[in-house]
C-alpha atoms as an extended CHARMM CRD file, in Angstrom:
* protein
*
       203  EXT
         1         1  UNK       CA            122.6650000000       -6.3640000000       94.9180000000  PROA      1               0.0000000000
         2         2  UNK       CA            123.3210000000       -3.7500000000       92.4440000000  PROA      2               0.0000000000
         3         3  UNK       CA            125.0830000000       -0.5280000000       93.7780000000  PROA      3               0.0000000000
         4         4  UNK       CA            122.3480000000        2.6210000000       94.9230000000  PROA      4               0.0000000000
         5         5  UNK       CA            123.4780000000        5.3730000000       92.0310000000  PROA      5               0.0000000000
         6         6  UNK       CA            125.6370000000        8.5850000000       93.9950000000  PROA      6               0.0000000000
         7         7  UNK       CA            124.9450000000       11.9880000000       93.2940000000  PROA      7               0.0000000000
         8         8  UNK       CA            127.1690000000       14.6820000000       94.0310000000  PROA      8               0.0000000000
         9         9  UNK       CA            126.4110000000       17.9840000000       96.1070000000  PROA      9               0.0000000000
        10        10  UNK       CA            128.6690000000       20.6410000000       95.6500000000  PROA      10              0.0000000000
        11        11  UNK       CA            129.0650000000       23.2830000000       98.3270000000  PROA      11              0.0000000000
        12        12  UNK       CA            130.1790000000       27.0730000000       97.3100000000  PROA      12              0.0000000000
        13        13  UNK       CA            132.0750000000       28.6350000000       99.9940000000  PROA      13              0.0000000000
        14        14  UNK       CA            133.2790000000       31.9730000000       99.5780000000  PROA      14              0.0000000000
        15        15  UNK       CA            134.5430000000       33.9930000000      102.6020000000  PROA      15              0.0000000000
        16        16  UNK       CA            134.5280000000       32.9820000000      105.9760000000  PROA      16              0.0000000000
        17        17  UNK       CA            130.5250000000       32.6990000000      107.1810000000  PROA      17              0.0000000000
        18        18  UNK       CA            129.2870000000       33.0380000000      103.9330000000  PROA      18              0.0000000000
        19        19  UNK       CA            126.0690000000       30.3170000000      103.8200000000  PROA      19              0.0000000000
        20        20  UNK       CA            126.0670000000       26.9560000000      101.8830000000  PROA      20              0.0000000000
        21        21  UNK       CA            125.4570000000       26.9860000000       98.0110000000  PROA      21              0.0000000000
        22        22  UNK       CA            125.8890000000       30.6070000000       97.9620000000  PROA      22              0.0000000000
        23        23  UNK       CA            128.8120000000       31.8140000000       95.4140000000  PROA      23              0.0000000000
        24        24  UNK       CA            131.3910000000       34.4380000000       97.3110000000  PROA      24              0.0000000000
        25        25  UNK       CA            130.1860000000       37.7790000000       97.4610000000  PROA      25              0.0000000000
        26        26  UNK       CA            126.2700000000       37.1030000000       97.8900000000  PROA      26              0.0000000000
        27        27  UNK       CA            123.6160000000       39.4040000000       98.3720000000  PROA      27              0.0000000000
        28        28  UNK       CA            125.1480000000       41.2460000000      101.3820000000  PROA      28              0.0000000000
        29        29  UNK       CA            128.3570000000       41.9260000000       99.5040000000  PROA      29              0.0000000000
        30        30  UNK       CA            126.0170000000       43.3430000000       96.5100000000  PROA      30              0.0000000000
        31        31  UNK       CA            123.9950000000       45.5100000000       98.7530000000  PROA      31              0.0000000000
        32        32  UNK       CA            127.0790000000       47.1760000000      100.8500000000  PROA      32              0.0000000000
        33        33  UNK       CA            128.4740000000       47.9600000000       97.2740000000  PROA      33              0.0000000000
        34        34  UNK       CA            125.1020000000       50.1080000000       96.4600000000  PROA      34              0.0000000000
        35        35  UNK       CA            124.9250000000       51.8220000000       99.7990000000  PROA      35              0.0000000000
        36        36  UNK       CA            125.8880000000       55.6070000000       99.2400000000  PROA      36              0.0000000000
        37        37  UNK       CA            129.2640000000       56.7470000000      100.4380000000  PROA      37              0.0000000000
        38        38  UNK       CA            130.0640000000       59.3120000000      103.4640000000  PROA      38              0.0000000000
        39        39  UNK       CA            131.4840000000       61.9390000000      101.1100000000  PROA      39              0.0000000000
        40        40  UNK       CA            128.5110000000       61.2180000000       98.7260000000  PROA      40              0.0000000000
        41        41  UNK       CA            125.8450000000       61.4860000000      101.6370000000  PROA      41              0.0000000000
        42        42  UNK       CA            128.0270000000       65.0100000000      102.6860000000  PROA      42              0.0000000000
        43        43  UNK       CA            127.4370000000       66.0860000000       99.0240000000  PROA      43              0.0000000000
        44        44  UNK       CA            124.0070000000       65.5620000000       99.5310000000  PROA      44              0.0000000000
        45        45  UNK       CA            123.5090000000       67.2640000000      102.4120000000  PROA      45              0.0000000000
        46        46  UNK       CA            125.1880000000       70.2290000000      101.0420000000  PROA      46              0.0000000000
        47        47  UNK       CA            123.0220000000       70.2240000000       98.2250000000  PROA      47              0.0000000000
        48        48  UNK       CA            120.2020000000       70.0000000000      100.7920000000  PROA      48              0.0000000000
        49        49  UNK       CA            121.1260000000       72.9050000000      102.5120000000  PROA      49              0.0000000000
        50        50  UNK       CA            121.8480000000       74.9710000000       99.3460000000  PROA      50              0.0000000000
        51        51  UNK       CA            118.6470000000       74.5830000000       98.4290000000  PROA      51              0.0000000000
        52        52  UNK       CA            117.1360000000       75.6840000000      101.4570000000  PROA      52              0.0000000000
        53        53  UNK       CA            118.8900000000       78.2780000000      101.9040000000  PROA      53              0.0000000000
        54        54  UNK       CA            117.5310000000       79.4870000000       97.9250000000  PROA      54              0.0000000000
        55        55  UNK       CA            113.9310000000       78.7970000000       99.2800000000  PROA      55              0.0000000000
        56        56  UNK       CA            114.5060000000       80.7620000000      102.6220000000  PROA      56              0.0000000000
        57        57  UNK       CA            115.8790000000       83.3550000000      101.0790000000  PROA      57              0.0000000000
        58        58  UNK       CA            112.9930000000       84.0420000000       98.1980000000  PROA      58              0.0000000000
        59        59  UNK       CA            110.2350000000       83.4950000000      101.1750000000  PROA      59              0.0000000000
        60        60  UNK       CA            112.3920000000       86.8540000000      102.9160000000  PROA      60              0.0000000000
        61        61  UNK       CA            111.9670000000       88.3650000000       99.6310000000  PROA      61              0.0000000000
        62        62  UNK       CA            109.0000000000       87.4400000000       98.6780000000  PROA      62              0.0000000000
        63        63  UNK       CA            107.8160000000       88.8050000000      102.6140000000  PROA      63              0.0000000000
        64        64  UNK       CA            109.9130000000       91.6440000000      102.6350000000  PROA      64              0.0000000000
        65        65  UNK       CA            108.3940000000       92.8230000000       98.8590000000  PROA      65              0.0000000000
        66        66  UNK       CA            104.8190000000       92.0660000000      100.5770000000  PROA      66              0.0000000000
        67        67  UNK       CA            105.4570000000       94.2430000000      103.3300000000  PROA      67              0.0000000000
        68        68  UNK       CA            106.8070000000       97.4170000000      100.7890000000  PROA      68              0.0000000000
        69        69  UNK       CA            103.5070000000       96.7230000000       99.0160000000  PROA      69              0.0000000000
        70        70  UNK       CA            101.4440000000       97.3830000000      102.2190000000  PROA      70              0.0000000000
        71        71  UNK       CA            103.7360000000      100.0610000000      103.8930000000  PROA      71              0.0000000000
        72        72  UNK       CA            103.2010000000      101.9680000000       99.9930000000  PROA      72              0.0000000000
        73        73  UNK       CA             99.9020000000      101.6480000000       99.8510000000  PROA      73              0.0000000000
        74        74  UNK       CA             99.1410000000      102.6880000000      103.4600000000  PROA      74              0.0000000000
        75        75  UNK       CA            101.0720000000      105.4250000000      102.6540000000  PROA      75              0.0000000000
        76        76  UNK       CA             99.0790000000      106.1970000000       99.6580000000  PROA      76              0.0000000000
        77        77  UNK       CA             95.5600000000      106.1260000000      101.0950000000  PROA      77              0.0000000000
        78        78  UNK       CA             96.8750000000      108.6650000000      103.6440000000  PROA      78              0.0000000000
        79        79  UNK       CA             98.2250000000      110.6670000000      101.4680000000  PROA      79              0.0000000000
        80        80  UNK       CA             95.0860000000      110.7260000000       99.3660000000  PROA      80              0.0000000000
        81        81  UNK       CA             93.1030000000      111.1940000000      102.8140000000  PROA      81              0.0000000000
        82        82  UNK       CA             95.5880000000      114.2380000000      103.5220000000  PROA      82              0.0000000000
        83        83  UNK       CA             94.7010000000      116.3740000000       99.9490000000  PROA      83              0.0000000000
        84        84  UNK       CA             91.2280000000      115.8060000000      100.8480000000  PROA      84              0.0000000000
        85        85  UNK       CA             91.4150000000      116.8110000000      104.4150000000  PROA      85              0.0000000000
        86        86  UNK       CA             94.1060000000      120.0380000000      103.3270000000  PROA      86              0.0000000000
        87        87  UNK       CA             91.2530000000      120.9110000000      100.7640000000  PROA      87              0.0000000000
        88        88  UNK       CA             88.4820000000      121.0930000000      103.1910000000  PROA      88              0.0000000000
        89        89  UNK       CA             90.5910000000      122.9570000000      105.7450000000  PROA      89              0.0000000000
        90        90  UNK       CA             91.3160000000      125.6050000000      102.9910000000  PROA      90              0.0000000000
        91        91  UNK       CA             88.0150000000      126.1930000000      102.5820000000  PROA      91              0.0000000000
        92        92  UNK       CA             87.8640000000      126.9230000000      106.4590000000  PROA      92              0.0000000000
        93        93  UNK       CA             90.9060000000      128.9200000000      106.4510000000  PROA      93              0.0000000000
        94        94  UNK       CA             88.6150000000      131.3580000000      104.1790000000  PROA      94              0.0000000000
        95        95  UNK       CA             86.3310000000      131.5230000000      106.9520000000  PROA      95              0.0000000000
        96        96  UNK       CA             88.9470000000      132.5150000000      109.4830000000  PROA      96              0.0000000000
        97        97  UNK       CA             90.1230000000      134.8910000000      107.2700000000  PROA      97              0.0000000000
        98        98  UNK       CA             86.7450000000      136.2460000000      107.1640000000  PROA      98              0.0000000000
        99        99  UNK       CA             86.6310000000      136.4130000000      111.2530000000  PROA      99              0.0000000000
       100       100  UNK       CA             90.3220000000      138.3380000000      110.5720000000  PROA      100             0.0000000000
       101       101  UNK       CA             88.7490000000      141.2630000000      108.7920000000  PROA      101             0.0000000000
       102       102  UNK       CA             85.3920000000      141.0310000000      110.7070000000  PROA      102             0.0000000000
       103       103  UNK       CA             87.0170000000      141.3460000000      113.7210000000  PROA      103             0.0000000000
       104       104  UNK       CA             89.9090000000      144.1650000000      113.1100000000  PROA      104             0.0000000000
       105       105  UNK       CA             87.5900000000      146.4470000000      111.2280000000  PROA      105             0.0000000000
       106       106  UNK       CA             85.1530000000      146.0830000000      114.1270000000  PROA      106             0.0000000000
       107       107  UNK       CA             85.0280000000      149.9950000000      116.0240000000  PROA      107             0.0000000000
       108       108  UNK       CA             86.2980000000      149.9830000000      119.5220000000  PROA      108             0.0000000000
       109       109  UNK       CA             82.5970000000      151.2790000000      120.4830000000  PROA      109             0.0000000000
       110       110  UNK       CA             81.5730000000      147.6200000000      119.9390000000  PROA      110             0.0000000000
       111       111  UNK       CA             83.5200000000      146.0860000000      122.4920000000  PROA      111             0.0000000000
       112       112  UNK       CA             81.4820000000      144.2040000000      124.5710000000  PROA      112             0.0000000000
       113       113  UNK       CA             78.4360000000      143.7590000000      122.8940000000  PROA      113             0.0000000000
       114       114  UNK       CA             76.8200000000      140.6940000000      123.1110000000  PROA      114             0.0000000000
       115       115  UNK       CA             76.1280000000      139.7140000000      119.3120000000  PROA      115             0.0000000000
       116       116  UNK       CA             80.2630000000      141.0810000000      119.2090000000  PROA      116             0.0000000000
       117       117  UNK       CA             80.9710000000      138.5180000000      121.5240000000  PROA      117             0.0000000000
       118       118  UNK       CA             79.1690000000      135.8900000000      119.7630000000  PROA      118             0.0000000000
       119       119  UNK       CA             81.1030000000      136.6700000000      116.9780000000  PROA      119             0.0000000000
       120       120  UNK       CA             84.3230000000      136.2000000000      118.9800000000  PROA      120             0.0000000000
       121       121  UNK       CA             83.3870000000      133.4510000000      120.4000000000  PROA      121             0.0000000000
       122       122  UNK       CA             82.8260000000      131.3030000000      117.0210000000  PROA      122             0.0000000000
       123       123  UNK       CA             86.2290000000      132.4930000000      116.1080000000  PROA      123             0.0000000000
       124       124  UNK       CA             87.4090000000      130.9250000000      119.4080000000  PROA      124             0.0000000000
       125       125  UNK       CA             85.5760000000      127.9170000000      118.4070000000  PROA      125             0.0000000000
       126       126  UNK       CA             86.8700000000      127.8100000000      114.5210000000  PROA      126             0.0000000000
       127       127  UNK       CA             90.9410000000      128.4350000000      115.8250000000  PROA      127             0.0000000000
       128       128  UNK       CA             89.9070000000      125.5690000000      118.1640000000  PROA      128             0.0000000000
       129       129  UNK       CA             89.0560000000      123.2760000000      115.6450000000  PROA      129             0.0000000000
       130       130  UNK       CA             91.9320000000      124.2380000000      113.3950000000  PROA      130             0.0000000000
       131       131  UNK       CA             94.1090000000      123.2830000000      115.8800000000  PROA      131             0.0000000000
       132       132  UNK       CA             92.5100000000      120.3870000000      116.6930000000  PROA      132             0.0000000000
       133       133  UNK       CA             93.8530000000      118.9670000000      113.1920000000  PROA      133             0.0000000000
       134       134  UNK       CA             97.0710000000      120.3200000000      113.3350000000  PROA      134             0.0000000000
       135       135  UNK       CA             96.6260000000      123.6770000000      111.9510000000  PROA      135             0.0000000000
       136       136  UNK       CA             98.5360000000      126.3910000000      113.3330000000  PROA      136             0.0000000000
       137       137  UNK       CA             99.5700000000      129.9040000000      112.2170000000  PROA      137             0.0000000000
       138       138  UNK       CA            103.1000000000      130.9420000000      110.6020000000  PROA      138             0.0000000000
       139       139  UNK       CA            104.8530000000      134.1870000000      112.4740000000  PROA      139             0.0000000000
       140       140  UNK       CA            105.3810000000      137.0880000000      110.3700000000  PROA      140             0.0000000000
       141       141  UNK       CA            106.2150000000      140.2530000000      111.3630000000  PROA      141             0.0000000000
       142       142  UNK       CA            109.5500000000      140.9600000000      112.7920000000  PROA      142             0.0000000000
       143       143  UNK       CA            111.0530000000      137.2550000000      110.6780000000  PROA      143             0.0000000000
       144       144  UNK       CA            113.3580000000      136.8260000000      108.6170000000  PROA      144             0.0000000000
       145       145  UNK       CA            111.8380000000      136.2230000000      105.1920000000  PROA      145             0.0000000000
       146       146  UNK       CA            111.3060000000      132.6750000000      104.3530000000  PROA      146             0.0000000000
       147       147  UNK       CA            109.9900000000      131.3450000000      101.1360000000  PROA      147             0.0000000000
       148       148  UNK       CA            109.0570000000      128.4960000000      102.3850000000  PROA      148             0.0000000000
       149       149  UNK       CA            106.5170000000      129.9820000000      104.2020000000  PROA      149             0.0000000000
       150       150  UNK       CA            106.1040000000      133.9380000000      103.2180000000  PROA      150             0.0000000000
       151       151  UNK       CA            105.1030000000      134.8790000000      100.2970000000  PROA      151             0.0000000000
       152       152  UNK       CA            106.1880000000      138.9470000000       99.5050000000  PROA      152             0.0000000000
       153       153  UNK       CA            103.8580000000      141.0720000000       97.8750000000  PROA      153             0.0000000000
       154       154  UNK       CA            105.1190000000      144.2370000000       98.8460000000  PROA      154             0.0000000000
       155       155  UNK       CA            108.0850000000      145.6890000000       99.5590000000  PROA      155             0.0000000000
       156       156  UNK       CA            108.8280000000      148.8920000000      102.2830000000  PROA      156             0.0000000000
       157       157  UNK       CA            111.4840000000      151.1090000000      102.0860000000  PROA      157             0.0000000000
       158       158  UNK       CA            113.4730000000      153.1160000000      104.6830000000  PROA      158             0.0000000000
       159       159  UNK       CA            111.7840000000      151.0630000000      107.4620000000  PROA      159             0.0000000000
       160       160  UNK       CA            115.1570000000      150.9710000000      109.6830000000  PROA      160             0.0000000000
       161       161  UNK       CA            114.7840000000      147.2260000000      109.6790000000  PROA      161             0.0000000000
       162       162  UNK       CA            117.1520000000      144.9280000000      108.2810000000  PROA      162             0.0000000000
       163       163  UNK       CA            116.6470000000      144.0500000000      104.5340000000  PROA      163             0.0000000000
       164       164  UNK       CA            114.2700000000      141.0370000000      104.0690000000  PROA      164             0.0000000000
       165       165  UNK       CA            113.0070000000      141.2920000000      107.1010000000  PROA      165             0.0000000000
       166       166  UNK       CA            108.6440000000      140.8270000000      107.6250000000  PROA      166             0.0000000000
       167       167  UNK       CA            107.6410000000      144.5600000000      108.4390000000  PROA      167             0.0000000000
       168       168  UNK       CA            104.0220000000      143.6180000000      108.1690000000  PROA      168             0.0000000000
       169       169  UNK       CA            101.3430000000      140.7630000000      107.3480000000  PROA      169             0.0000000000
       170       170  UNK       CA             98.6780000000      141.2230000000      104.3680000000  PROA      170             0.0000000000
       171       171  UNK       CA             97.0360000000      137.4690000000      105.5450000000  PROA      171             0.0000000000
       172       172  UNK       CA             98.0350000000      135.1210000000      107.5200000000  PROA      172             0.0000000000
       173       173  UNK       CA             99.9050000000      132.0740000000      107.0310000000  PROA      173             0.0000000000
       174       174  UNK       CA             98.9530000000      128.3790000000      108.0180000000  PROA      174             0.0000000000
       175       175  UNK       CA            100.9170000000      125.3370000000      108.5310000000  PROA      175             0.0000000000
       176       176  UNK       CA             99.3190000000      121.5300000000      109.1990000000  PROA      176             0.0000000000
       177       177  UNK       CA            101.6820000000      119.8990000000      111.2450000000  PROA      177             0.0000000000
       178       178  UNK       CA            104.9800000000      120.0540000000      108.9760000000  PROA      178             0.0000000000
       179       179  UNK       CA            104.0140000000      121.1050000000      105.7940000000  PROA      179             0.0000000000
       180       180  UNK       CA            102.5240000000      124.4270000000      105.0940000000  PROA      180             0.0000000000
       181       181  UNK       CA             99.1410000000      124.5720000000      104.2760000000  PROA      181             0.0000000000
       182       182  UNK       CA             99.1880000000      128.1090000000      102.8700000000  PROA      182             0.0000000000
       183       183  UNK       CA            101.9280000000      130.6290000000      102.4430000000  PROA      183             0.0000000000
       184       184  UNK       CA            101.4180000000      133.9790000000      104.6910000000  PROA      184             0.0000000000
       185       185  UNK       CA            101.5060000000      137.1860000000      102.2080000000  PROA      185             0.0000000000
       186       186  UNK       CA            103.9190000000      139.7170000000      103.7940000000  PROA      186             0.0000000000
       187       187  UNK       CA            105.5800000000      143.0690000000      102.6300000000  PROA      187             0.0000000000
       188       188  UNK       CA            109.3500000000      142.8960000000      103.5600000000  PROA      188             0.0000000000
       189       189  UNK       CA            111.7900000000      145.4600000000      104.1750000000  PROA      189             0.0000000000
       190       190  UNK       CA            113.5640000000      146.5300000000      101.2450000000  PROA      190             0.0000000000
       191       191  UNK       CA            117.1090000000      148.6880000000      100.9990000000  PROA      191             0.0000000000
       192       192  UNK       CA            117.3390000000      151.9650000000       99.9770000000  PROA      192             0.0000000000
       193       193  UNK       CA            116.2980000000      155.5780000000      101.1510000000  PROA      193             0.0000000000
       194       194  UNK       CA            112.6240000000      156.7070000000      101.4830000000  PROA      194             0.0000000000
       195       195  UNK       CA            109.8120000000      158.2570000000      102.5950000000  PROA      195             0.0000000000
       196       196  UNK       CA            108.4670000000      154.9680000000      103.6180000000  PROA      196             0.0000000000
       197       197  UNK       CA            105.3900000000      154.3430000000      101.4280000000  PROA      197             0.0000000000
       198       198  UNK       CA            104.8320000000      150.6840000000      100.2420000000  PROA      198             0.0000000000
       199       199  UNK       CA            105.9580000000      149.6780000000       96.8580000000  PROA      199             0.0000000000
       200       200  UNK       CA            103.8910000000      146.6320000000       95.7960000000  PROA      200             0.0000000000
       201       201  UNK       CA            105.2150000000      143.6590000000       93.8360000000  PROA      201             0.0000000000
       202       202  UNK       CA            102.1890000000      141.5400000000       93.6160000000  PROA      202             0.0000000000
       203       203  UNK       CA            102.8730000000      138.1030000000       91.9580000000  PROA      203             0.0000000000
């Protein structure tokens, strides 16, 4: 009986637990060797949080730039609302002055009338509303000079009053809120000896 041919198997063994037919170092030694490393996954991460912390910090620009924009242009539209509103009152201010001569020129025979006290009673009414936007007079007489807020047009000698100081008010001054509206025209002592007449400087 002739002999049944033989083939041979041949095993590969590498490590210990390694399977059958598999050359040493298979497919789990391959893989471990492509997994990232701890100090590159820490590099990484750093990088990560680099750029995060870019992005963060041009969204807080980027916000903060966005909130100058509206805080400016808030600003703007009430200052633009403010000329408008200063012109108008102006125009009352001319009024009141008005009410100013009406009123001191009036003879004391008049007191007490009824059409007088109409009169005086609109000029209650038009300080009223003045002051309901912030408008308010600027003292005068018996002040130091300011120019911030007098304007001298005249200028009184041998008044026994400290030089520069208010002596008298031509028309009255206004301020809204902080800022003066209109300059009060004053004369202002002035040094020297006299017989006390008014020497004008008009501007």
């Amino acid at each position: 009986m002739p002999d049944r041919p033989t083939h041979s198997r041949t095993h590969y063994r590498g490590a210990a637990g390694d399977w059958p037919g598999q050359p040493a170092g298979g497919p789990d030694s391959r893989s471990s060797e492509n997994e990232p490393t701890v100090d590159q996954l820490s590099a990484q991460l750093e990088i990560a949080k680099s750029l995060a912390a870019e992005h963060l910090a041009t969204l807080q620009r980027t916000a903060a730039d966005f909130a100058n924009f509206k805080r400016r242009t808030a600003e703007d539209r009430e200052r633009e609302l403010g000329l408008a509103s200063e012109s108008l009152l102006r125009k009352l201010l001319a009024v009141a002055d008005d009410f100013d001569r009406a009123l001191d020129a009036m003879p004391a025979d008049l007191k007490g009338v009824g059409w007088i006290e109409g009169i005086v009673l609109l000029d209650r009414k038009l300080r009223a509303l003045l002051e309901s936007e912030g408008v308010t007079p600027i003292e005068s007489v018996g002040r130091a000079f300011d120019p911030r807020e007098h304007e001298a047009i005249a200028s009184v000698p041998a008044t026994g009053r400290p030089d520069g100081e208010i002596v008298d008010e031509i028309q009255r001054g206004y301020r809204v809120r902080e800022r003066v509206l209109r300059p009060a025209l004053v004369a202002v002592a002035g040094g020297g000896a006299g017989s006390g007449d008014t020497t004008s400087h008009a501007n």
